[in-house]
Each structure stands twice: as structure tokens, then as C-alpha cells.
Short mmCIF file of C-alpha atoms and ligand atoms in Angstrom, two decimals:
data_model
loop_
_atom_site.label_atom_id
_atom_site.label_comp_id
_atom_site.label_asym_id
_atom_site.label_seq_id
_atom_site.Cartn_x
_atom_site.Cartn_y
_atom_site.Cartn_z
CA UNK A 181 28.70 9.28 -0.39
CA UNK A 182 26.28 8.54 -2.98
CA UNK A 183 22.78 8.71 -4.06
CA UNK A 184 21.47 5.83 -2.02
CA UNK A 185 19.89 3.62 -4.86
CA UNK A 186 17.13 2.77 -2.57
CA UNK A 187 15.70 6.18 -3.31
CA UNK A 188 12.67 6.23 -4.83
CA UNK A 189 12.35 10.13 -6.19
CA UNK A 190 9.71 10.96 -8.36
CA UNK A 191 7.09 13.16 -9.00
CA UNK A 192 3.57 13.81 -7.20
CA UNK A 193 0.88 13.18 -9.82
CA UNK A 194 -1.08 16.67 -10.50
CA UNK A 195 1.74 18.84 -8.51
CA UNK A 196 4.71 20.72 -9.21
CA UNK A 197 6.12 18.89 -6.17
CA UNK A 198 8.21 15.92 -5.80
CA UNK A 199 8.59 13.02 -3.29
CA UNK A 200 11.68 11.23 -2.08
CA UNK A 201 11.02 8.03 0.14
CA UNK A 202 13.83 5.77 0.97
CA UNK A 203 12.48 2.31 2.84
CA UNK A 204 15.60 0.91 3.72
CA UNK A 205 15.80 4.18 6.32
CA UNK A 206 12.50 4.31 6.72
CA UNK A 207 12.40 7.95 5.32
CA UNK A 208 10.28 10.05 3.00
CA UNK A 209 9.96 13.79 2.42
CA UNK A 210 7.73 16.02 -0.16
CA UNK A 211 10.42 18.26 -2.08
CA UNK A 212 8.93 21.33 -3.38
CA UNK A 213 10.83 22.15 -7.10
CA UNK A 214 13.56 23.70 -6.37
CA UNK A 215 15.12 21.13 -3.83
CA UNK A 216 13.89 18.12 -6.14
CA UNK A 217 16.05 20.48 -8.52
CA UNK A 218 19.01 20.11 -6.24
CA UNK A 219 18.89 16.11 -6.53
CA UNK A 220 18.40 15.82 -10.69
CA UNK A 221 21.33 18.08 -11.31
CA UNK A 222 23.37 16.11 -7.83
CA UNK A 223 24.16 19.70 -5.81
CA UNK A 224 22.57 19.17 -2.67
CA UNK A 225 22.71 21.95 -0.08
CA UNK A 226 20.80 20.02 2.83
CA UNK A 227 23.91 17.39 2.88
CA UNK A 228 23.85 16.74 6.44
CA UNK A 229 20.04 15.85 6.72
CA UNK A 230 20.29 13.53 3.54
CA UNK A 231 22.98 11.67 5.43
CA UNK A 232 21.12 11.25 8.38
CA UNK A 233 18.26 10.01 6.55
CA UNK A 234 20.10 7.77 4.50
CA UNK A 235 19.18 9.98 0.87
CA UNK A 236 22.82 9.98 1.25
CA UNK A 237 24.75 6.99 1.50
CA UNK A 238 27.96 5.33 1.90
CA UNK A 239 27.92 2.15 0.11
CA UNK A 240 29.40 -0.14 2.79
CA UNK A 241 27.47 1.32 5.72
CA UNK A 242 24.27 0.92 3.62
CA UNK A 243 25.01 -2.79 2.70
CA UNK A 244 25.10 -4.01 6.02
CA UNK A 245 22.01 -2.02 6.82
CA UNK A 246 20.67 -3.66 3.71
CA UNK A 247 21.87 -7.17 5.40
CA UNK A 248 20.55 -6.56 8.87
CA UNK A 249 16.98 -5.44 7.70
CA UNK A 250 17.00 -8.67 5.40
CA UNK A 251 17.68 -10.96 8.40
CA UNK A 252 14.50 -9.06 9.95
CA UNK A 253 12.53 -9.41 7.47
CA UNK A 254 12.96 -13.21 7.07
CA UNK A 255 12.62 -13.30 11.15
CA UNK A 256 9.66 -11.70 10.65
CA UNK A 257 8.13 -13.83 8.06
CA UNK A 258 9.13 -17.16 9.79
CA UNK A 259 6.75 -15.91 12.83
CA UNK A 260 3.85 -14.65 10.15
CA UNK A 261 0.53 -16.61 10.30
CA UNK A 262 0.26 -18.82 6.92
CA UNK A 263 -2.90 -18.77 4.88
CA UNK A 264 -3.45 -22.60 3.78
CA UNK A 265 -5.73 -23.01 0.78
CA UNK A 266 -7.82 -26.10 0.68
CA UNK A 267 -10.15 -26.62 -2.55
CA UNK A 268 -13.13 -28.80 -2.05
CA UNK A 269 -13.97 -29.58 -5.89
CA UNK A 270 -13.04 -27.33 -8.28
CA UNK A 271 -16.70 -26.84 -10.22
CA UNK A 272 -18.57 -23.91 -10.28
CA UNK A 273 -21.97 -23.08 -11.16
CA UNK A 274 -21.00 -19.07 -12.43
CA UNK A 275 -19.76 -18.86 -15.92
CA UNK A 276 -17.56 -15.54 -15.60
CA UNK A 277 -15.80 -14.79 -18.95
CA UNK A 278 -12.62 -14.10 -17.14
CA UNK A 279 -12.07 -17.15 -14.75
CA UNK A 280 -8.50 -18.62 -15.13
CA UNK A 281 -9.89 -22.02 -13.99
CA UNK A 282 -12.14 -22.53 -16.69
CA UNK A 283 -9.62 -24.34 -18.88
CA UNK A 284 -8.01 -26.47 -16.36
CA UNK A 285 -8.78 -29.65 -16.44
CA UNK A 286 -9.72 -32.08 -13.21
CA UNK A 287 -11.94 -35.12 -13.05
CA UNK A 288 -14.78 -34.42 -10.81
CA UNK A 289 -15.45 -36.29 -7.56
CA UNK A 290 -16.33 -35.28 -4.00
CA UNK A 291 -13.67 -35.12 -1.40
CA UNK A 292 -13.93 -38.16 0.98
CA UNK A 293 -13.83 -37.77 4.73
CA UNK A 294 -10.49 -39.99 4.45
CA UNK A 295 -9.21 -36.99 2.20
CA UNK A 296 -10.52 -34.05 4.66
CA UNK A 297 -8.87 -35.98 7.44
CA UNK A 298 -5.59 -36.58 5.79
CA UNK A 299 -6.05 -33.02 5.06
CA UNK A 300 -6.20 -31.91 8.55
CA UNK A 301 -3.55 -34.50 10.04
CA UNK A 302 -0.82 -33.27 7.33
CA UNK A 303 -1.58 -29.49 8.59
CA UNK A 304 -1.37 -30.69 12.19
CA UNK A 305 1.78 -32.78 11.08
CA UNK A 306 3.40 -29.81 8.65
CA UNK A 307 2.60 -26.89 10.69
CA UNK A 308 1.82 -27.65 14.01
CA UNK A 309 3.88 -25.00 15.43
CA UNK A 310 2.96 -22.28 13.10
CA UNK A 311 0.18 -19.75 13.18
CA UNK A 312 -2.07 -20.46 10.69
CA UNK A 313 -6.15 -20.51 9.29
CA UNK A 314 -7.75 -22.33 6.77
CA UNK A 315 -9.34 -20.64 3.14
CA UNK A 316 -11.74 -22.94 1.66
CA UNK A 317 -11.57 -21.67 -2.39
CA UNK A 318 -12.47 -23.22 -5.08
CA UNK A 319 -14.40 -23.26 -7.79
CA UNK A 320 -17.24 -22.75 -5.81
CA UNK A 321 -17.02 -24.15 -2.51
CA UNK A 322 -20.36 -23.07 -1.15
CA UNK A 323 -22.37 -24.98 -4.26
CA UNK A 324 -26.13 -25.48 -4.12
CA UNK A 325 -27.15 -29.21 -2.69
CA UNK A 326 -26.94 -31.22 0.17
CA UNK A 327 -23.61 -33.10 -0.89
CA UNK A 328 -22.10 -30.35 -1.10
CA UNK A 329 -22.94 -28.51 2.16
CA UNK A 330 -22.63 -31.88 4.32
CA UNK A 331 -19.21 -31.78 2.72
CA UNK A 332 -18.45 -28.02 4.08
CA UNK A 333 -19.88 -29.26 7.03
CA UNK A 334 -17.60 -31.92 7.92
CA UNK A 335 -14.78 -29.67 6.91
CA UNK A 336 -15.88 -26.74 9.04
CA UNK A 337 -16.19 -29.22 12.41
CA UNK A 338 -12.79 -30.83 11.61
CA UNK A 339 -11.55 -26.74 11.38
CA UNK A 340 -12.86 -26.04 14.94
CA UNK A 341 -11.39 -29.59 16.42
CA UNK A 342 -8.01 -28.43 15.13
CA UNK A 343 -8.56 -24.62 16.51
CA UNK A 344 -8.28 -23.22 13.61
CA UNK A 345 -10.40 -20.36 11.86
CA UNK A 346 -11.91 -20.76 7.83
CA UNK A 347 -11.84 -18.25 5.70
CA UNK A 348 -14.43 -18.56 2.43
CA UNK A 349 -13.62 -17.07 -0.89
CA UNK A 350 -16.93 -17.68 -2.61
CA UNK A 351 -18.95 -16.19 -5.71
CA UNK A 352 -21.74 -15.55 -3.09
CA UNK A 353 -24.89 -16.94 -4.73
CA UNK A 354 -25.27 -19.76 -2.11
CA UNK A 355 -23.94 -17.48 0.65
CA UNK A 356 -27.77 -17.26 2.15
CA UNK A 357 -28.45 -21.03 2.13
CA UNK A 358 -25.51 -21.83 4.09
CA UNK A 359 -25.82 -19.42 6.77
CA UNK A 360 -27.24 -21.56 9.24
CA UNK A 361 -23.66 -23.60 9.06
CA UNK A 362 -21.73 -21.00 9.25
CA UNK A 363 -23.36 -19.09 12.02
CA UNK A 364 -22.64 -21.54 14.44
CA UNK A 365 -18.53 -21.92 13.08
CA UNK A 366 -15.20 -20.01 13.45
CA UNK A 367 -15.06 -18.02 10.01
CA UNK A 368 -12.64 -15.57 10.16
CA UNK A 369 -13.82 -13.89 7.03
CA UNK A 370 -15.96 -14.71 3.24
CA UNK A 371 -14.43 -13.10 0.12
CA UNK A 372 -17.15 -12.61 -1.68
CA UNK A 373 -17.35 -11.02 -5.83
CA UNK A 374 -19.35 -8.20 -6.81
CA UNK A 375 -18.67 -6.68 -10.49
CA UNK A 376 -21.10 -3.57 -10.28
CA UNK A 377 -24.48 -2.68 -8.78
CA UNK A 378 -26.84 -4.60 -10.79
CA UNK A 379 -26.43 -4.90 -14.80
CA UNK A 380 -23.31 -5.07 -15.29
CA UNK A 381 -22.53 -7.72 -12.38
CA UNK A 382 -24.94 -9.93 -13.75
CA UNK A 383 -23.33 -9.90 -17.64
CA UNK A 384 -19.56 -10.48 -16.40
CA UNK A 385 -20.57 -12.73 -13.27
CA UNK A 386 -23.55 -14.60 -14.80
CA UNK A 387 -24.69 -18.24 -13.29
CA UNK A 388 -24.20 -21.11 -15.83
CA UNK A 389 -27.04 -20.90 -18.25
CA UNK A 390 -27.07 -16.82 -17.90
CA UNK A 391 -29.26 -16.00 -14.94
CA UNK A 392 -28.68 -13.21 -12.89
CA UNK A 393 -27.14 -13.29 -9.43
CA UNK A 394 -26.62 -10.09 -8.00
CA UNK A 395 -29.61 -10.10 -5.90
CA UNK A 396 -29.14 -13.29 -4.03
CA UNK A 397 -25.42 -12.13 -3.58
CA UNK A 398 -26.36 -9.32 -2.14
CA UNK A 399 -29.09 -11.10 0.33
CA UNK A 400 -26.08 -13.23 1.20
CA UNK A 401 -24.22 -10.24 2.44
CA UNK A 402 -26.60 -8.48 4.09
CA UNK A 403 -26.96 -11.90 6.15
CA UNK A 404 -23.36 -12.25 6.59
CA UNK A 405 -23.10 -8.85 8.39
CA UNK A 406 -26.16 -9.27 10.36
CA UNK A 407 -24.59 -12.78 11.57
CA UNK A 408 -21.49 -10.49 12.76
CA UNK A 409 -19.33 -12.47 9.73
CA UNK A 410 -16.75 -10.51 8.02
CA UNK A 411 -17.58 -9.80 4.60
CA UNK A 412 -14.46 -8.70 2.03
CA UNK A 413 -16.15 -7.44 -0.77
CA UNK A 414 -14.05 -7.99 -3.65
CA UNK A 415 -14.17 -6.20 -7.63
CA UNK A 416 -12.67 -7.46 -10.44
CA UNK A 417 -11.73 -4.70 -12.45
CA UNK A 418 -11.05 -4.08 -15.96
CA UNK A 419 -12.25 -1.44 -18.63
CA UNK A 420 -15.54 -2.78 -19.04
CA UNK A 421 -16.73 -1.97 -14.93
CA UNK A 422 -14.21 -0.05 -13.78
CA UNK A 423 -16.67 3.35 -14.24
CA UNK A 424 -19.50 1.22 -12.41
CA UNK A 425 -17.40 1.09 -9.17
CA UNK A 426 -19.13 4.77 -8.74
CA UNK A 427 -22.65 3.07 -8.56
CA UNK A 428 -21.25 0.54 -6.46
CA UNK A 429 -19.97 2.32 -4.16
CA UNK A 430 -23.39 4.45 -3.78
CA UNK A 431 -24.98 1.16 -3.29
CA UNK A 432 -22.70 -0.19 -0.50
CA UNK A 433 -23.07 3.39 1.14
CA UNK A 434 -27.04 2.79 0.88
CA UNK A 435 -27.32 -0.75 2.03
CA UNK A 436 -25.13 0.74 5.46
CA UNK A 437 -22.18 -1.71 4.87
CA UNK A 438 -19.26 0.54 4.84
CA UNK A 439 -20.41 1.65 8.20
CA UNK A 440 -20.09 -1.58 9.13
CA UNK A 441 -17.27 -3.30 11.05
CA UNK A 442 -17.80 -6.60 9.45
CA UNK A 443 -16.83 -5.13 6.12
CA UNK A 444 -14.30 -4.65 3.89
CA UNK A 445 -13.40 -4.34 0.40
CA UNK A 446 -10.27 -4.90 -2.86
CA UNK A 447 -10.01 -4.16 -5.95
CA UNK A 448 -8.31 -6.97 -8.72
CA UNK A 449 -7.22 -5.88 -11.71
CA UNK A 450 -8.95 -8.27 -14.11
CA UNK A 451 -5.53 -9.98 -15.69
CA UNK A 452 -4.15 -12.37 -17.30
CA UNK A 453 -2.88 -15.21 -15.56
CA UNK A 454 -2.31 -18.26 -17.79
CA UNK A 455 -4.70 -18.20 -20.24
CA UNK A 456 -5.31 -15.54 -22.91
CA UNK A 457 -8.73 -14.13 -21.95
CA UNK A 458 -11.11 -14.08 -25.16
CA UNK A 459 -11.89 -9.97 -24.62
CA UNK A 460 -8.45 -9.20 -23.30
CA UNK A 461 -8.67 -5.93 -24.91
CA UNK A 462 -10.87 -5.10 -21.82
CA UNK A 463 -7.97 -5.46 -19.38
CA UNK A 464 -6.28 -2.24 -18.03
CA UNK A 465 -2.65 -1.95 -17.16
CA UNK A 466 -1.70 -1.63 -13.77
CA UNK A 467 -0.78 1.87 -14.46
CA UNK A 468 -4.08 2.78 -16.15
CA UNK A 469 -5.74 0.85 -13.38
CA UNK A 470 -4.58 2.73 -10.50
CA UNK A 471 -4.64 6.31 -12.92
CA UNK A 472 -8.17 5.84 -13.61
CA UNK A 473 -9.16 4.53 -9.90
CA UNK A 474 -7.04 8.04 -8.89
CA UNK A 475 -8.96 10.34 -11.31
CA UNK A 476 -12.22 8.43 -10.27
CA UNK A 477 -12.14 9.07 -6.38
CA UNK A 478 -10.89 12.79 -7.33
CA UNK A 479 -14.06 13.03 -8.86
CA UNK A 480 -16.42 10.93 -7.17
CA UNK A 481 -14.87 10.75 -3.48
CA UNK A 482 -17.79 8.57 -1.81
CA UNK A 483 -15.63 5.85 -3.58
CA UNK A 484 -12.92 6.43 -1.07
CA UNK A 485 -15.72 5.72 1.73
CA UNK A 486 -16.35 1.74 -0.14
CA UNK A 487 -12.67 1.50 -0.54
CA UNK A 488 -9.18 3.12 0.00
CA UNK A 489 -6.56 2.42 -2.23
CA UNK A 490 -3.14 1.08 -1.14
CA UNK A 491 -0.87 3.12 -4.28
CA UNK A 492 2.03 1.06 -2.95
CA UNK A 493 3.04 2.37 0.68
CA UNK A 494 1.26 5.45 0.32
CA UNK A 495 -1.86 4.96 2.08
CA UNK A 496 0.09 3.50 4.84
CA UNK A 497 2.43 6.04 5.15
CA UNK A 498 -0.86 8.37 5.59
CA UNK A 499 -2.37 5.82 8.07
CA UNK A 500 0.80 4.99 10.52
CA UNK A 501 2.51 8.27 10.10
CA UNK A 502 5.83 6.11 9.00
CA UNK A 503 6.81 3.73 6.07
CA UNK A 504 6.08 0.03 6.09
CA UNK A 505 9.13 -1.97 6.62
CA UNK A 506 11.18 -2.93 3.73
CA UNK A 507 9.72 -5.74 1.24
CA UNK A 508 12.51 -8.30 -0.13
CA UNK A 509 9.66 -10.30 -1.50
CA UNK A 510 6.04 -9.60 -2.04
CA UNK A 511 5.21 -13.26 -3.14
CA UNK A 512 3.95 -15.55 -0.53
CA UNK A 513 3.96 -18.82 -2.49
CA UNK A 514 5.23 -21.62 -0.35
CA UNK A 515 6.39 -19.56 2.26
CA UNK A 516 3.27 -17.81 4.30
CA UNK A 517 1.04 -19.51 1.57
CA UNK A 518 0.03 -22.85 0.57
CA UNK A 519 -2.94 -24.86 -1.27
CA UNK A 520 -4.68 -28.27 -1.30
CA UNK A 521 -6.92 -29.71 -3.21
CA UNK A 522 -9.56 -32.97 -2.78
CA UNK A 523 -7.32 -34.85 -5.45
CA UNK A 524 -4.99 -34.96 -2.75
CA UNK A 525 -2.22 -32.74 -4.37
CA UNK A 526 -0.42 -29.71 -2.72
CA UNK A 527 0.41 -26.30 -4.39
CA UNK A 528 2.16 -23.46 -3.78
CA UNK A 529 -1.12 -20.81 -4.10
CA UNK A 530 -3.85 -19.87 -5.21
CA UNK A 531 -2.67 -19.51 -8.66
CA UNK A 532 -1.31 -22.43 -9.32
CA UNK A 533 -3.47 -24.56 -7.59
CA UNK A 534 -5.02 -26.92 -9.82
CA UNK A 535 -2.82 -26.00 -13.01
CA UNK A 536 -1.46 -28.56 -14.59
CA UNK A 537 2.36 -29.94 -14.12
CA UNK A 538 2.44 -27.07 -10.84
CA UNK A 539 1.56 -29.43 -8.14
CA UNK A 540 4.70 -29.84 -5.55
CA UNK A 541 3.87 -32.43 -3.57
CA UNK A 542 0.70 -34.81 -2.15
CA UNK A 543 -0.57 -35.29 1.21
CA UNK A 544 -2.70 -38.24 0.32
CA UNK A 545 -2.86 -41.19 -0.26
CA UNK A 546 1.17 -40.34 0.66
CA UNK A 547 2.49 -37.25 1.96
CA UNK A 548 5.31 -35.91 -0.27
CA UNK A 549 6.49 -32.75 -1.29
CA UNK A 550 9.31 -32.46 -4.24
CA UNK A 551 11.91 -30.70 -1.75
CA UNK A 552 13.98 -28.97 -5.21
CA UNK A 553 10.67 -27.37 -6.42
CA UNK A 554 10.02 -26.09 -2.81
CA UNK A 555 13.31 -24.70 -2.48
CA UNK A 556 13.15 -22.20 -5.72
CA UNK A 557 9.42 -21.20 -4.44
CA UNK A 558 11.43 -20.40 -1.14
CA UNK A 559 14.71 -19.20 -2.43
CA UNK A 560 12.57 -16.43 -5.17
CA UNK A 561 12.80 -12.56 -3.24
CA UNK A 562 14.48 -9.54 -4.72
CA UNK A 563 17.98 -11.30 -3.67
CA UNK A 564 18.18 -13.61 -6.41
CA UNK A 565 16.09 -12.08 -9.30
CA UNK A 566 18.99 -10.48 -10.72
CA UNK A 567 16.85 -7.72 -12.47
CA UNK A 568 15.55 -6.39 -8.93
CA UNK A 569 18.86 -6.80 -7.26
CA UNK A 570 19.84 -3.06 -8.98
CA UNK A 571 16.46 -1.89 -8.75
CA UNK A 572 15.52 1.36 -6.70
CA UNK A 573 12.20 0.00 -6.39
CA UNK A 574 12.71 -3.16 -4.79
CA UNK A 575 12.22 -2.72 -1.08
CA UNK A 576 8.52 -1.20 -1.90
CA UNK A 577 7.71 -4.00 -4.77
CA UNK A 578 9.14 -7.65 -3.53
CA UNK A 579 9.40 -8.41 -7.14
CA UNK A 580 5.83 -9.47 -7.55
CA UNK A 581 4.20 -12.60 -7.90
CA UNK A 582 6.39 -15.54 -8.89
CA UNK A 583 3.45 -17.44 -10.94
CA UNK A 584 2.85 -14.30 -13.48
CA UNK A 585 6.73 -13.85 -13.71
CA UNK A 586 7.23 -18.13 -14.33
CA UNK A 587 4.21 -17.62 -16.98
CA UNK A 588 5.68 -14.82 -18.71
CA UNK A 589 9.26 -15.87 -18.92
CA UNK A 590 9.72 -19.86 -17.75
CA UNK A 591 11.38 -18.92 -14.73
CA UNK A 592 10.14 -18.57 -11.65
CA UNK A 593 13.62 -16.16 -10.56
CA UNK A 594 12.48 -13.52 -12.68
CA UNK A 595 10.21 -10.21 -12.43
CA UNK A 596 6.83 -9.30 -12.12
CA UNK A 597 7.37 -5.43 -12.34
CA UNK A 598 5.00 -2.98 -10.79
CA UNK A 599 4.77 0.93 -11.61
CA UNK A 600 6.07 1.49 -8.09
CA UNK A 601 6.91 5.65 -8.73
CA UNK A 602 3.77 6.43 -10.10
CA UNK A 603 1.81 4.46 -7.91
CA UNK A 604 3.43 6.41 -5.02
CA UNK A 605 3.14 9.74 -7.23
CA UNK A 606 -0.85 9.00 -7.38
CA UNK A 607 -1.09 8.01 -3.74
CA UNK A 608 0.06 10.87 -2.32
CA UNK A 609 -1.34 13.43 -4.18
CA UNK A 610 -4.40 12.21 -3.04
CA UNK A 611 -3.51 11.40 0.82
CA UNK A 612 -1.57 14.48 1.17
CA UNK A 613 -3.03 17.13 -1.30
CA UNK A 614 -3.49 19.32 2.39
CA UNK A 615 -0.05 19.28 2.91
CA UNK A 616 0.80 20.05 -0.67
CA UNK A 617 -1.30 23.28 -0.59
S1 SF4 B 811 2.75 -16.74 -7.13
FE1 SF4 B 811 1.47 -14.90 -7.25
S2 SF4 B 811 -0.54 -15.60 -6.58
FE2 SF4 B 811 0.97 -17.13 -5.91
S3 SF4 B 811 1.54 -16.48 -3.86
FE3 SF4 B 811 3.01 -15.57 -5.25
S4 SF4 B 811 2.14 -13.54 -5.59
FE4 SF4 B 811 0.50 -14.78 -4.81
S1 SF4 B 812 9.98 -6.82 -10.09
FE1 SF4 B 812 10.67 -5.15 -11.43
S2 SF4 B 812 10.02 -3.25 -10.40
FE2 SF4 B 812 9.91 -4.92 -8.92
S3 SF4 B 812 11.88 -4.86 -7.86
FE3 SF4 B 812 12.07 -6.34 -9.50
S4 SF4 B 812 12.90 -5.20 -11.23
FE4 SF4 B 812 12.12 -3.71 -9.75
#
């Protein structure tokens, strides 16, 4: 018997208490002091109940556990709906000092129906037996003008031929003008970006030229919900807003959108993806990120009314009353996510669509796909990044996203570590400070 080294045993932010969760078993306890002493000095006195919760392990027994829940997993995936990105041009008319786009570098043109349709047929052709919807990203895919929206037109009728629903990840600013399209389509959901009430919005997420757009963001929302279309309010967060996510939250409370149903928010962590950002001193870590989004709702809990934090499986653990099944790999690159884009070039995501030398394939004028490059996309999960194959942390991180690991190291089997413990420390100190008491 040993200490199963999927234990994740650490301590409960502000508490003299400690937790133990074990996601392989599917088990997690609070441990006042004096039994978390029992496991640092390795004298346990509650033997049998570790066993049976798998705290306590034997090695063999708990590798073919290990095995069997890895088959599931991969079962599981296999039958998962897949998110296919498709990016209509990639210009934009928001200058936001952090985009990661805004050095890449692709010609301009406007997607021709003989793209969109190739587009469609290869989706049809690819994943035909799959669940799946459609994200239209960009850039900017809702830009001002009539090319453009006959464009998004064309694209949204070919969607609802092919039965399929569109998602929108858009800066918002043209959200208004295009409502009478979208009314009248399947859209499953738009991501839309607000900074901050106000000010600060308008300096980070500027249009081109520096005017304002939080207002006509906001007038894009408010039509959005009273269409019944799902809004997912999104923040990009870093040092500079993160203490504006008070006043945004007030506002959201005010304007009656976290009552509604058609809305929903995230938080990003304003990072670096391939570029060195100009102001990078602004970023936070992800461990100051999720302290200072703790201490903030502590303080200020109508944020927890515009948005709930995740704090790795905490929040679900509150929500479902039991632990999320195990994660061998948090990365959906290639595997439950792909992109396009009007050049006719395929990707595995959203961040490396567009980026130079990381296309993987074309599905016009020819449909190829480099079958090697596929295969380490599909081959990367916590089984063959030998730094997460001895890590306690594994089944609750997935070993992160393969595009900021590739970027930081060259290769795509490597880590993209997350501060698992104290994420879980944080979350449940704050979703079960009643029980702590
Ligand atoms: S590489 Fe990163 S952004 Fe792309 S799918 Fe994986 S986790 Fe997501
Ligand atoms: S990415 Fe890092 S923290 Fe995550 S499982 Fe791998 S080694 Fe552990």
C-alpha cells in the first residue's frame, strides 16, 4: 500500500484545514489538522477508509484502474461534439494592445462562395458522423459593410442546410447591425468582449483610430438577449482591469443580464501566446490571477452573481456533489477542435489558426491534411508528456494547452503547468467556507 500519487493534498486557502481529493477514485475529503497531520508524517489511523477510497493504494490494482478510466475517457471523447472554427477574413476594425493576431501576416481577400462551399462539403465529408457546430472567429467576423454581412449571410444559410448551429466570437461593435440576420438563424451562442464598464473598456478595446465602443457593444447585447440569443460575455484580464471587474459586474447586475438565461460569462487571463506583448508587465500569473479574483469576490461577492469561478474542479465538486471525471488531456486541438480559414488552410485551433508554418492541412482548392502532424496533435495527453506522467496533478490538469507548451519549449509533448493545489485550495475555501466553520 502506498500513498496513491494521484492524491492531490494540500491546504485550504485562509483555513487551518486541509483537503485531499483523489480523481482517479473519484474521492475528496476536508481534513481538519490533525488528520492532514497523520498523512505528512505517513501514520494513518483511518487505514481502512483510505483504502476504500483509493488515498491508499496498491500500485498494480491502481494501474489498471488508471488503464480502464483512460479507455473511458478516450470513449468518451470520440462521442464529444467538436467545435469547428471557420475564419471569414482575418481583419479587424478594434486595435486592442493585446491581440495575438496583430502580427500575423495574411493577404486580405474575401472568402468566395466556392471557398464557403468547399468549406461545408469537407465538414460534411470529414465529419459527417460526428456531432458537431460551427464558430465563425476571426478577426472580426461581424465587420461593418455590406460585403461583409452578405458574406455571413451566405455562410449562416449554408450552416442551417447542413443542420448545423454557429456560434460567433465577435468584438461586439457590429453586433446591433447584424441582428436582423441573425434573428432569423440557428446561433447557438456570440462570445462577445467586454474589458470593464466604460473607461477602461474603451482604452484596452479601442476601434482603429481610438474611438470608443463600449456603448454600441453593450446595445448589441442588450439586443442579443432580447432576440432570446445566448450571449457569453467574455473579460480579458490582466493587472490593468482586473479591479474593474467589480464595476462590471454592478453593471451587468443593473442592465438585468445575469438574471437572464441567455447569459453567461469567462474570465481570460490576458497572456502571452506567441508574441511578446509590448506592456507585458501588466499580465498576472495564473496564480495571482485566480488569488486576486478569490480575494476580490471575498470582498465584493455580487461578482460571484456576473460570474463563478471554476478553481480547477472545485466549483464542480460544489455544483454536482461529486468530482468531474478524470482529465488525461485538457487540450482539444485536433481532437474535439478544429479551424479553417478563407485561404483555404486547416488548423488545429484557435491558437494556431492563422500562425505561420502551423497550418496541417487544406480543404481547398485540395483537401489534404499532413497525417504525421495530426498524429502528435492526437497522440499529446498526460500519457506521453513525460513530465505529467509522475505528476499528482495530472488527472485534474490534462497537461494544458499544447500551443503555449510548443511555444515555450519547441515541442508540442511537453507541459503547460497549471497551479492545480492552490487553485483547489482557493476554490474551496470559498464554496465550502460553511462546512469549514
Ligand atoms: S493548443 Fe491550446 S488553444 Fe489550442 S486547443 Fe489546445 S488548449 Fe486550446
Ligand atoms: S502540465 Fe504540469 S501540472 Fe499539468 S499534469 Fe503536466 S506536469 Fe503536472
Amino acid at each position: 500500500m502506498y500513498f496513491s500519487k494521484h492524491n492531490i493534498f494540500s491546504k485550504i486557502k485562509d483555513s487551518d484545514s486541509y483537503y485531499i481529493v483523489n480523481l482517479l477514485t473519484g474521492n475528496a475529503d476536508i481534513l481538519d489538522p490533525h488528520k492532514a497531520n497523520e498523512i505528512i508524517s505517513g501514520n494513518f489511523t483511518d487505514v481502512e477508509e483510505y483504502q476504500s477510497k483509493g488515498y491508499l493504494a496498491d500500485e498494480k490494482t491502481e494501474k489498471k484502474l488508471y488503464n480502464e478510466k483512460y479507455l473511458d475517457f478516450i470513449d468518451t471523447r470520440d462521442n464529444d461534439e467538436i467545435q469547428i472554427f471557420f475564419v471569414p477574413w482575418y481583419s479587424c476594425n478594434f486595435n486592442c494592445g493585446y491581440c495575438y493576431q496583430s502580427e500575423y501576416d495574411n493577404k486580405f481577400s474575401l472568402p468566395t462562395k466556392e471557398v464557403i462551399d468547399s468549406f461545408f462539403q469537407y465538414v460534411n465529408t470529414e465529419f459527417g458522423n460526428k456531432k458537431k457546430y460551427i464558430t465563425l472567429f476571426g478577426g472580426e467576423p461581424l465587420l461593418q459593410g455590406n460585403k461583409y454581412k452578405e458574406i455571413v449571410k451566405y455562410f449562416l444559410e449554408k450552416a442551417d442546410t447542413a443542420d448545423l448551429d454557429v456560434a460567433i466570437v465577435t468584438n461586439g461593435y457590429s453586433l446591433a447591425e447584424y441582428m436582423d440576420i441573425l434573428r432569423t438563424k440557428r446561433i447557438r451562442e456570440i462570445q462577445v468582449t467586454l474589458d470593464g464598464a466604460g473607461e477602461i473598456h474603451n482604452q484596452r478595446r479601442p476601434l482603429k483610430g481610438g474611438d470608443p465602443t463600449f456603448h454600441k457593444i453593450v446595445e448589441g447585447i442588450d439586443q442579443a438577449i432580447a432576440n432570446n440569443i445566448t450571449v457569453n460575455l467574455r473579460v480579458v484580464i490582466d493587472k490593468e482591469n482586473i479591479y474593474g471587474l467589480v464595476e462590471l459586474s454592478r453593471f451587468a447586475i443593473e442592465k438585468g443580464w445575469t438574471k437572464s438565461s441567455y447569459f453567461k460569462t469567462q474570465l481570460g487571463r490576458n497572456y502571452e501566446l506567441h508574441y511578446c506583448q509590448s506592456g507585458n508587465s501588466k499580465l498576472l500569473s495564473r496564480i495571482e490571477f485566480y488569488e486576486t479574483i478569490y480575494k476580490l469576490i471575498k470582498q465584493y461577492p455580487e461578482i460571484a452573481e456576473f460570474h463563478k469561478p471554476a478553481f480547477s474542479v472545485s466549483k464542480f465538486l460544489f455544483e454536482n456533489g461529486e468530482l468531474p471525471s478524470p482529465l488525461f488531456d485538457s487540450c482539444p486541438g485536433t481532437k474535439t477542435e478544429w479551424a479553417f480559414d478563407y485561404t483555404g488552410r486547416i488548423y488545429s485551433c484557435t491558437a494556431t489558426v492563422g500562425k505561420s508554418g502551423s497550418s496541417l492541412g487544406t480543404f481547398y482548392p485540395e483537401a489534404y491534411l499532413n497525417s504525421g502532424q495530426v498524429n502528435d496533435w492526437d497522440e499529446r495527453d498526460v500519457t506521453t508528456i513525460n513530465e505529467c506522467k509522475t505528476c499528482s496533478l495530472q488527472l485534474a490538469c490534462g497537461g494544458g494547452c499544447a500551443a503555449v507548451a510548443f511555444n515555450k519549449t519547441g515541442s508540442l509533448h511537453s507541459p503547460d503547468c497549471h497551479p492545480i493545489k492552490e487553485s483547489i485550495g482557493l476554490g474551496i475555501s470559498m464554496y465550502f467556507n460553511k462546512e469549514l466553520v
